[in-house]
C-alpha atoms as one frame of an Amber mdcrd trajectory, in Angstrom:
protein
   7.187  -3.242 -53.925   5.856  -5.445 -51.883   9.123  -5.922 -49.850   8.846
  -2.301 -49.460   5.489  -2.316 -48.594   6.089  -4.065 -46.173   8.683  -2.592
 -44.636   6.624   0.355 -44.638   3.995  -0.925 -43.235   6.465  -2.294 -39.898
   8.221   0.627 -39.240   4.848   2.680 -39.175   3.713  -0.100 -36.446   7.054
   0.344 -34.854   6.565   4.256 -34.766   3.125   3.728 -33.686   4.247   1.443
 -30.467   7.149   3.812 -29.631   4.945   7.043 -29.601   2.080   5.437 -27.973
   5.194   3.785 -25.210   7.228   6.744 -24.983   6.301   9.681 -25.821   2.054
   9.257 -24.476   3.567   6.504 -21.635   4.214   8.737 -18.845   1.205  10.478
 -16.706   3.955  12.429 -15.589   6.794  13.147 -16.722   8.617  11.191 -13.907
   5.417   9.044 -13.268   4.258   5.519 -14.214   5.681   4.139 -17.534   2.906
   1.670 -19.812   5.440  -0.945 -19.981   6.017  -0.614 -16.730   2.439  -1.728
 -16.046   2.327  -4.309 -12.929  -0.275  -5.530 -10.376   1.959  -4.241  -7.310
   2.490  -6.714  -4.918   0.660  -9.387  -6.649   3.237 -11.338  -9.559   2.455
 -11.102 -12.630   0.519 -14.656 -12.847  -1.391 -13.813 -10.344  -3.763 -10.448
 -11.785  -6.550 -12.209 -13.468  -6.776 -14.161 -11.215  -6.909 -11.830  -7.955
  -9.418  -9.553 -10.143 -11.523 -11.990  -9.800 -11.186 -12.646  -6.144 -11.819
  -8.800  -6.320 -15.361  -9.435  -7.985 -16.421 -11.567  -5.684 -16.431  -9.435
  -2.548 -19.149  -8.192  -4.628 -20.872 -11.100  -4.312 -20.542 -11.831  -0.329
 -21.588  -8.018   0.172 -22.048  -8.885   3.792 -18.277  -9.556   3.770 -17.529
  -6.501   2.870 -18.920  -4.566   5.081 -17.280  -5.663   8.305 -14.240  -4.572
   9.571 -12.365  -7.828   9.130 -12.726  -8.250   5.229 -12.306  -4.221   4.086
  -8.259  -4.364   4.385  -7.959  -7.421   1.876 -10.953  -6.135  -0.499  -9.407
  -2.718  -0.595  -5.509  -3.746  -0.606  -6.154  -5.749  -3.870  -7.790  -3.369
  -5.029  -4.992  -0.779  -4.456  -2.862  -3.957  -5.890  -4.382  -3.909  -9.682
  -5.403  -0.096  -9.875  -1.998   1.659  -8.202  -0.276   1.541 -12.122  -2.931
   2.249 -13.753  -3.555   5.613 -12.071  -0.055   6.919 -11.862   0.355   6.229
 -15.349  -2.979   7.811 -16.705  -3.782   9.644 -14.066  -0.586  10.782 -12.340
   0.398  10.804  -8.316  -2.645  11.989  -6.710  -5.490   9.858  -6.812  -8.201
  12.036  -6.282 -10.012  14.971  -8.033  -9.987  18.551  -7.968 -12.556  21.173
  -9.067 -11.390  22.520 -12.629  -9.472  26.537 -12.358 -10.264  28.090 -15.216
  -6.744  28.741 -16.527  -4.748  26.421 -14.462  -3.578  23.076 -15.904  -5.028
  19.666 -14.258  -1.659  19.551 -12.183  -2.234  22.963 -10.781  -5.892  22.911
 -10.051  -5.106  19.316  -7.908  -2.063  20.996  -5.792  -4.000  23.940  -5.085
  -7.114  21.260  -3.889  -4.386  19.747  -1.490  -2.701  23.314  -0.399  -6.280
  23.620   0.315  -6.481  21.433   2.764  -3.383  22.109   4.907  -5.099  26.110
   5.166  -7.070  24.417   6.548  -5.920  22.930   9.376  -3.548  25.861  10.016
   0.160  23.815  10.598   3.135  25.615  11.367   6.658  24.705   9.564   8.368
  21.752  11.778   4.673  20.843  12.670   4.144  16.850  12.457   1.078  15.352
  11.022  -0.971  12.650   9.065  -2.249  11.771   6.131  -4.953   9.363   6.392
  -4.842   7.484   3.208  -1.838   8.427   1.199  -1.782   6.673  -1.825   1.863
   6.935  -3.427   2.292   9.968  -1.420   0.977  12.740  -4.276  -0.871  14.671
  -1.699   1.924  14.403   0.732   4.521  16.007  -1.231   2.534  18.543  -2.511
   1.704  19.662   1.261   4.398  18.879   2.159   6.333  21.474  -0.436   3.520
  23.981   0.577   3.224  24.234   4.816   7.510  22.831   5.307   5.144  20.585
   7.976   6.797  16.579   8.299   3.956  14.367   6.983   3.625  10.816   8.187
   1.610   8.871   5.243  -0.280   5.338   6.437  -1.362   3.337   3.352  -2.756
  -0.742   3.612  -0.988  -1.028   0.389   2.749  -2.529   0.610   3.431  -1.436
  -3.332   2.092   2.614  -2.716   4.266   2.476  -0.049   7.740   1.217  -2.139
   5.767   4.055  -4.775   5.591   7.050  -2.536   9.173   6.627  -0.694  10.529
   6.220  -4.112   8.913   9.653  -5.368   9.865  11.465  -1.909  13.213  10.580
  -2.163  12.882  12.137  -6.349  11.143  15.166  -5.018  14.337  15.833  -2.566
  11.422  15.810  -0.064  12.435  12.284   1.830  13.414  14.216   5.155   9.482
  15.493   5.286   7.579  12.722   4.031   7.378   9.366   5.773   5.425   6.348
   5.183   3.930   3.705   6.950   2.243   0.760   5.450  -0.967  -0.181   8.262
  -4.601  -0.118   8.588  -6.207   3.388   9.158  -8.759   1.468  11.502  -5.797
   0.584  13.368  -3.076   3.502  13.305   0.316   1.980  14.643   0.645   6.320
  16.490   0.525   6.915  20.194  -2.540   9.043  20.888  -2.025  12.280  20.864
   0.876  12.556  18.771  -0.138  14.642  15.521  -0.275  18.216  15.171  -2.889
  18.499  13.114  -4.417  15.624  10.089  -5.715  15.280   7.050  -7.549  12.349
   4.919  -8.643  13.388   0.751 -10.651  10.768  -0.188  -9.582   8.489   1.472
 -12.123   7.453   4.724 -14.687   6.327   1.663 -13.148   2.731   2.250 -13.698
   1.836   5.925 -16.646   0.786   6.012 -17.824   2.652   9.155 -16.891   5.939
   9.146 -17.037   6.260  12.470 -14.289   3.940  13.727 -12.085   5.790  11.306
 -12.966   9.036  12.886 -12.264   8.006  16.260  -8.635   6.649  15.069  -7.928
  10.476  13.597  -9.147  11.607  17.044  -7.609   8.954  19.241  -3.896  10.295
  17.389  -4.406  13.767  17.608  -3.145  16.222  19.934  -6.364  18.550  21.578
  -6.792  21.709  20.297  -5.728  20.277  16.701  -7.730  20.268  13.145  -8.657
  17.560  10.902  -9.470  17.955   7.288 -11.442  15.213   5.288 -12.210  15.667
   1.325 -15.095  13.178   2.217 -16.979  10.782  -0.869 -20.371  10.685  -0.168
 -24.145  10.703  -3.058 -25.810  14.417  -2.279 -29.389  15.773  -1.104 -29.794
  14.914  -5.353 -29.929  11.556  -4.822 -33.035   9.457  -4.426 -32.616   5.677
  -3.855 -35.935   5.300  -5.092 -34.383   6.039  -8.426 -32.814   2.848 -10.326
 -30.939   5.340 -12.595 -29.513   6.766  -9.544 -28.640   3.189  -8.380 -26.821
   2.126 -10.498 -24.690   4.742 -10.897 -23.763   4.978  -7.314 -23.212   0.870
  -7.091 -21.356   1.006 -10.955 -18.975   4.120  -8.626 -18.953   1.784  -5.268
 -17.884  -1.227  -7.142 -15.287   0.212  -9.238 -13.802   2.421  -6.496 -13.641
  -0.534  -3.650 -16.245   0.819  -1.659 -18.340  -0.840   0.846 -20.455   1.853
   0.328 -21.388   5.332  -0.425 -22.892   7.269   3.155 -24.838  10.294   2.266
 -23.342  14.072   3.004 -26.121  13.825   6.398 -23.927  12.249   7.521 -21.072
  13.293   7.926 -21.082  16.334  10.387 -23.467  13.508  12.524 -20.677  10.930
  12.981 -17.791  13.231  13.538 -19.924  14.670  16.693 -20.453  11.608  18.095
 -16.352  10.000  18.576 -16.449  13.700  20.039 -15.155  16.248  17.458 -16.461
  19.798  17.413 -17.432  21.190  13.393 -15.621  24.195  12.690 -16.509  23.641
   9.307 -18.990  21.642   6.483 -18.867  22.458   2.890 -19.672  20.626  -0.376
 -16.150  22.125  -2.933 -17.928  20.359  -5.611 -21.068  23.019  -6.233 -21.457
  25.810  -7.543 -19.305  28.567  -8.196 -16.641  25.354  -8.492 -16.428  24.538
 -11.799 -17.013  20.454 -13.062 -14.287  18.627 -10.923 -15.974  15.370 -13.237
 -14.720  17.909 -16.485 -11.387  15.978 -17.233 -12.924  12.626 -16.494 -15.425
  13.922 -20.247 -11.793  15.081 -21.702  -9.779  12.315 -21.085 -12.590   9.904
 -23.205  -9.901   9.924 -25.889  -7.349   9.038 -23.931  -9.185   6.414 -21.764
  -9.198   4.717 -25.307  -5.785   5.143 -26.470  -4.517   3.305 -23.340  -6.542
   0.623 -24.069  -5.488  -0.361 -26.689  -1.896   0.081 -25.571  -2.561  -2.136
 -22.478  -4.340  -4.752 -24.679  -0.728  -4.263 -26.990   1.172  -4.684 -24.188
  -0.496  -7.655 -22.663  -0.806  -9.572 -25.237   2.826  -9.275 -26.100   3.125
 -10.647 -22.561   5.185  -7.157 -21.538   2.144  -6.097 -19.170   0.204  -9.017
 -17.526  -2.598 -10.010 -18.895  -5.746  -8.989 -15.887  -4.255  -5.340 -16.540
  -6.969  -5.298 -19.425  -9.740  -6.326 -17.496  -8.815  -3.772 -15.124  -8.753
  -1.387 -17.201 -11.915  -1.975 -18.360 -13.218  -1.691 -15.023 -11.766   1.808
 -14.668 -13.529   2.641 -18.035 -16.820   1.802 -16.911 -16.446   3.301 -13.048
 -15.066   6.460 -15.216 -18.526   6.938 -17.178 -20.379   6.363 -13.673 -18.749
   8.863 -12.078 -18.804  11.405 -14.905 -22.942  10.580 -14.491 -22.513  11.583
 -10.898 -21.350  14.447 -11.394 -23.030  15.698 -14.457 -26.177  14.730 -12.114
 -25.266  15.953  -8.858 -25.834  13.083  -7.065 -23.033  12.539  -6.390 -19.313
  14.326  -4.265 -16.025  12.982  -4.204 -15.309  16.317  -2.049 -17.667  16.966
   0.698 -15.020  18.682   2.797 -15.418  18.439   6.465 -13.088  20.240   8.950
 -13.174  18.915  12.980 -11.385  20.112  15.891  -9.802  17.883  18.476 -11.571
  19.867  21.318  -8.254  20.983  23.954 -10.096  19.130  26.586 -11.514  16.119
  24.745 -13.873  13.490  26.847 -12.028  10.488  27.203  -9.314  13.125  29.097
 -11.419  14.790  31.363
């Protein structure tokens, strides 16, 4: 009887682990599996040390305000989180408004397609994705517009993941990925027919620097759209709860500092752009973008248990548990920012580079 009970218990545990890993493991049909979680370009034994290094940046806040320090800061962050993002969220590392009757995946795709529709490109045009991650938006945009998309990301591991996904999707002829710093892009002046950035320029220490670089590589007359992370008009710097939420978002998402919505257009004008349109896509009648975070709380706990087990038995790097815990807490800050209305991850600004740019006249 004892042997039978032991056998049943073992079978139940094995079945539960299989269900967690194989059934619930992949974020998408062809996404990352739980058993494949890694530290990106960081070797498994150094993941925890790099996690501690990431947090050390916040003990020296002046260092994450300089262009020299930010690349290492952001690169370390994406080495730590890329696999977890892809496994637990998908290949598009951004938010989108919920759409009634649509799945989260469809809402995400529509949000991405809107970006390329705004910049009015034609099939065969060459456009740049400023901060492309593993290329989820790039593939949706290339498939929708048939434009040739060149993505840039600072993280080598994301480059390899994006290229793999591009090939699997049959879009490698339309999608190119380059490893580089979007503050110093390795592209000639006036070389792109359009540009977009989806929740990526928030990592720049100064928005002016990345906007100036985008301006440089765009052809005169072309359009650039960016979805910016901002504090809204409801944010109060003298409200301790507001400050706690915003600082929690900054620490958990590798941000040198969130910008106010009121600074975006002025910064764009300063580097020479014309402002065509500006709108916070998170405001009503848009449905809450943070719904997916609220609905995912059970999944977060399930995933955390799984990551803990995989780390304990040596399949996942030890520091993966720390990283997942950080992202779980950050999700709460993001939800609170959305609920209170003090934070938006989709302040949209559409900009045009004048046909006779100031630097060229």
